[in-house]
Tab-separated table of N, CA and C in Angstrom:
chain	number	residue	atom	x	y	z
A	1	UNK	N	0.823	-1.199	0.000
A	1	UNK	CA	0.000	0.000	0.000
A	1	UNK	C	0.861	1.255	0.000
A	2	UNK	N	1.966	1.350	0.643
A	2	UNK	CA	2.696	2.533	0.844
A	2	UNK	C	3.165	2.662	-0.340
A	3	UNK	N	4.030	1.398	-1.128
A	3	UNK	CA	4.608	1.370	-2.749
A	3	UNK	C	3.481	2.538	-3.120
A	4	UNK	N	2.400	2.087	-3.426
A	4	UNK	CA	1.214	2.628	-4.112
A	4	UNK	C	1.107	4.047	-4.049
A	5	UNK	N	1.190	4.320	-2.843
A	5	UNK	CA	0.799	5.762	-2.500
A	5	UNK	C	1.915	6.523	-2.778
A	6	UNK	N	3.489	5.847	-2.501
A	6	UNK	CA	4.648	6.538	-2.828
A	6	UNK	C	4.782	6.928	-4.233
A	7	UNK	N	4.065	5.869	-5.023
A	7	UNK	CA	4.286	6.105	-6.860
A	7	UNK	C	3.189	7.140	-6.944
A	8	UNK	N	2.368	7.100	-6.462
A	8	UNK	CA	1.539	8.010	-6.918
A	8	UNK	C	1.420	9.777	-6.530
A	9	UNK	N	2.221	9.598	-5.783
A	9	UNK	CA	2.664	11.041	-5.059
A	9	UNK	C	4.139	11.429	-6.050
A	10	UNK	N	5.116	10.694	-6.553
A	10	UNK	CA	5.928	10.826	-7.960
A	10	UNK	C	5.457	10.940	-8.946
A	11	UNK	N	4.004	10.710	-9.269
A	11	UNK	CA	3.822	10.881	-10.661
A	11	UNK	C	2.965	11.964	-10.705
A	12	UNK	N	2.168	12.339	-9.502
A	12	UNK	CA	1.760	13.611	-9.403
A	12	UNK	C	2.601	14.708	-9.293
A	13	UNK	N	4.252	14.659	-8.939
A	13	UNK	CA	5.236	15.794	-9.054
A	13	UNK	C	5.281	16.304	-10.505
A	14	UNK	N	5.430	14.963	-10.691
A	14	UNK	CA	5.956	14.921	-12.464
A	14	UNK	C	4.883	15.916	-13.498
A	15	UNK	N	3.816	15.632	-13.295
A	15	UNK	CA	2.839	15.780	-13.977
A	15	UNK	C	2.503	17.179	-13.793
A	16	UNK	N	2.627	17.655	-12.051
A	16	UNK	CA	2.585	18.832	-11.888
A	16	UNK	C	3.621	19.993	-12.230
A	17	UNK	N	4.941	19.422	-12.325
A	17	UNK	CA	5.720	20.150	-13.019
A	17	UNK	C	5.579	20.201	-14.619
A	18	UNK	N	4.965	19.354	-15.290
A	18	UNK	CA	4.754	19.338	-16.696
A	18	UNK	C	3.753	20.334	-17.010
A	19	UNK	N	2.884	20.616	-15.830
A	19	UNK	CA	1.563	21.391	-15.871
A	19	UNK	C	2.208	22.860	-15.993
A	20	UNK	N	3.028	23.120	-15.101
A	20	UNK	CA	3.660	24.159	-14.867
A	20	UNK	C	4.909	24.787	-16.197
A	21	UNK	N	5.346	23.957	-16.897
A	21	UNK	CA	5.852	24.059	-17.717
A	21	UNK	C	5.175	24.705	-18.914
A	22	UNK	N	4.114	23.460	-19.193
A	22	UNK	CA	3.027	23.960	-20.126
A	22	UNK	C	2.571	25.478	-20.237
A	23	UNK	N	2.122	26.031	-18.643
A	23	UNK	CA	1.399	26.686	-18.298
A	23	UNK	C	2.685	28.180	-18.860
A	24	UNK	N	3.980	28.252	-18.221
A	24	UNK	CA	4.583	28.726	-18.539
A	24	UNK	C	5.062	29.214	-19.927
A	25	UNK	N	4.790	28.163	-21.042
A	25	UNK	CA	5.053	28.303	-22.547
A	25	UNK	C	3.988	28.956	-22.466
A	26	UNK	N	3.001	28.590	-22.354
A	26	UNK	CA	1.414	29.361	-22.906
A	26	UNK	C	1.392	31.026	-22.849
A	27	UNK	N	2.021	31.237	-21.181
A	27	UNK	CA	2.413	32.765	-21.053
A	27	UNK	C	3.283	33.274	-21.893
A	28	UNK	N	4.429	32.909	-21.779
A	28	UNK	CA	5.462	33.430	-22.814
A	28	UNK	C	5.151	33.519	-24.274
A	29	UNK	N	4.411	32.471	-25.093
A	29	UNK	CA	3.962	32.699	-26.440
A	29	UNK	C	3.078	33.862	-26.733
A	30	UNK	N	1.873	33.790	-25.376
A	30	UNK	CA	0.681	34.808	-25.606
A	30	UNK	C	1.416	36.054	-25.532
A	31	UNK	N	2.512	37.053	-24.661
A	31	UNK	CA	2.938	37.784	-24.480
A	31	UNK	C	3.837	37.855	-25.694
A	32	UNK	N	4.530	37.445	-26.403
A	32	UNK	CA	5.511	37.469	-27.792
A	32	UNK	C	4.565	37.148	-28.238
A	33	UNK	N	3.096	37.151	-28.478
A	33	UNK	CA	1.994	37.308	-29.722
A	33	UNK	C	1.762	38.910	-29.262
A	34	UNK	N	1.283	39.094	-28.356
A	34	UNK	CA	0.769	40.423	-27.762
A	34	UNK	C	1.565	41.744	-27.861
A	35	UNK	N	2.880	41.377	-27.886
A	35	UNK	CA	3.841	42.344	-28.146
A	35	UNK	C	4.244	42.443	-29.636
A	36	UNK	N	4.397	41.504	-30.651
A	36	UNK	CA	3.952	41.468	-31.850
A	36	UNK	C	2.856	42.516	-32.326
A	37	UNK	N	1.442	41.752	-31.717
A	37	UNK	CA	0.476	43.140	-32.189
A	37	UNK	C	0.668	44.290	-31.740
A	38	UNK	N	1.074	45.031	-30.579
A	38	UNK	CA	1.171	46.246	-30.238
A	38	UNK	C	2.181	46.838	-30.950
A	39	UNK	N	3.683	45.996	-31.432
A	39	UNK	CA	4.505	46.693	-32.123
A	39	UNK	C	3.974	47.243	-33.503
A	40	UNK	N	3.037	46.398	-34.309
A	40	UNK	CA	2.727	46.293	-35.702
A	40	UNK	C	1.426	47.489	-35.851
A	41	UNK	N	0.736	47.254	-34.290
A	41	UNK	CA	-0.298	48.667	-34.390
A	41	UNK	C	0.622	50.019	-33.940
A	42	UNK	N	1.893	50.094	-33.372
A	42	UNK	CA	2.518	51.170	-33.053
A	42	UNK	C	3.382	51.727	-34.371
A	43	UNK	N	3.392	50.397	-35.411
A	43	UNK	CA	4.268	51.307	-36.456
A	43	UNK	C	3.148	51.842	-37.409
A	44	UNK	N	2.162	51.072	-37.524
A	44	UNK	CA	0.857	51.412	-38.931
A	44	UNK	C	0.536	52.706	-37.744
A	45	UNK	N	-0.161	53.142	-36.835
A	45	UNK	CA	-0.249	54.405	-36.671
A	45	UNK	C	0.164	55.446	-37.260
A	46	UNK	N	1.209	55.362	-37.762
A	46	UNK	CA	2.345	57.053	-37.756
A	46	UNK	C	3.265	57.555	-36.353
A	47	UNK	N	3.113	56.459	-35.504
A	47	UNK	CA	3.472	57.150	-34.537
A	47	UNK	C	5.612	57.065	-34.120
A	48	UNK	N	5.831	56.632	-35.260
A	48	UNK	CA	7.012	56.583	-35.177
A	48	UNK	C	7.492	57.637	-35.702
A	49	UNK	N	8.685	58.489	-35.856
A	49	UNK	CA	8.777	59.944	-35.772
A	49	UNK	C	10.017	59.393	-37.159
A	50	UNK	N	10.189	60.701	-38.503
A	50	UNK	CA	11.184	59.896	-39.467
A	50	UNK	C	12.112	60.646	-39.130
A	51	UNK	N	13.155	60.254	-39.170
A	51	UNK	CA	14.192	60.949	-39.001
A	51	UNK	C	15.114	60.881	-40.471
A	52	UNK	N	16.127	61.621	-40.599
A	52	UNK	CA	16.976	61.975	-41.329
A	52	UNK	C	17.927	60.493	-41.616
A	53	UNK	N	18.001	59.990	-42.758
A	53	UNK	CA	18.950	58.832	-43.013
A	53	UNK	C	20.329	59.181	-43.415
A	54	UNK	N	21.087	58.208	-42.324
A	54	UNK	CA	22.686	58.221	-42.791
A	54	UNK	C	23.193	57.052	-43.181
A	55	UNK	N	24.092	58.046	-44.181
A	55	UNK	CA	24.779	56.705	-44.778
A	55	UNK	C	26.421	56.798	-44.664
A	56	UNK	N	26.563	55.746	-44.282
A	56	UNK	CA	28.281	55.905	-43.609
A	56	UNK	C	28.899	54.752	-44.611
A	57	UNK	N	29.937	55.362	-45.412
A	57	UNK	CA	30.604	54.892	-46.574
A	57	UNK	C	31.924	54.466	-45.348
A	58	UNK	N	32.443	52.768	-45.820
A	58	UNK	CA	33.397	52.533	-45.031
A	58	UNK	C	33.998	51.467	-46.465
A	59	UNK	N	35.413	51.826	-46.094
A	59	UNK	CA	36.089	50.996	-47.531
A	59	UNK	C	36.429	49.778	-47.172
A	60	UNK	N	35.900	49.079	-45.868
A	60	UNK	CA	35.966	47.531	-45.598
A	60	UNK	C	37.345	47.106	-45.600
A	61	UNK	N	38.602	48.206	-45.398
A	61	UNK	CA	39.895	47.884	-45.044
A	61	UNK	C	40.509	47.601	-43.669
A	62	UNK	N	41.521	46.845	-43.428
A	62	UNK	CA	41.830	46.974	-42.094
A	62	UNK	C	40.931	46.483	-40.929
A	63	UNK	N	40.308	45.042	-41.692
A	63	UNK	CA	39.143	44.404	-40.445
A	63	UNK	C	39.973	44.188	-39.272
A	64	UNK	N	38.987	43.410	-38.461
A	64	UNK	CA	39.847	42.993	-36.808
A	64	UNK	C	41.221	41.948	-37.528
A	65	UNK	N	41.292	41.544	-36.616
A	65	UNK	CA	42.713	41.008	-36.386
A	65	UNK	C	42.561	39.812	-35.218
């Protein structure tokens, strides 16, 4: 009887950490979906400001070492 109760109190860890895992992906995906849409409605607004483009000419000599 104790076997019994001992396996079954291990497979409820298990399971509960799998729960928790799960539960954890679910947050993290919904939030990197959610931040996705807010970025994509923050650029279609206009609300990004244009600034002036530079262009920096480099003759690709003298890389690292």
């Amino acid at each position: 009887m104790n076997k019994k109760i001992s396996e079954m109190v291990k497979r409820g860890k298990t399971i509960f950490k799998s729960k928790i895992k799960w539960v954890l992906a679910l947050i993290l995906l919904t939030g990197c979906i959610y931040g996705s849409y807010t970025l994509s409605r923050y650029t279609e607004a206009d609300q990004v400001e244009a600034k002036e483009a530079q262009v920096i000419l480099d003759a690709g000599h003298g890389g690292c070492r």
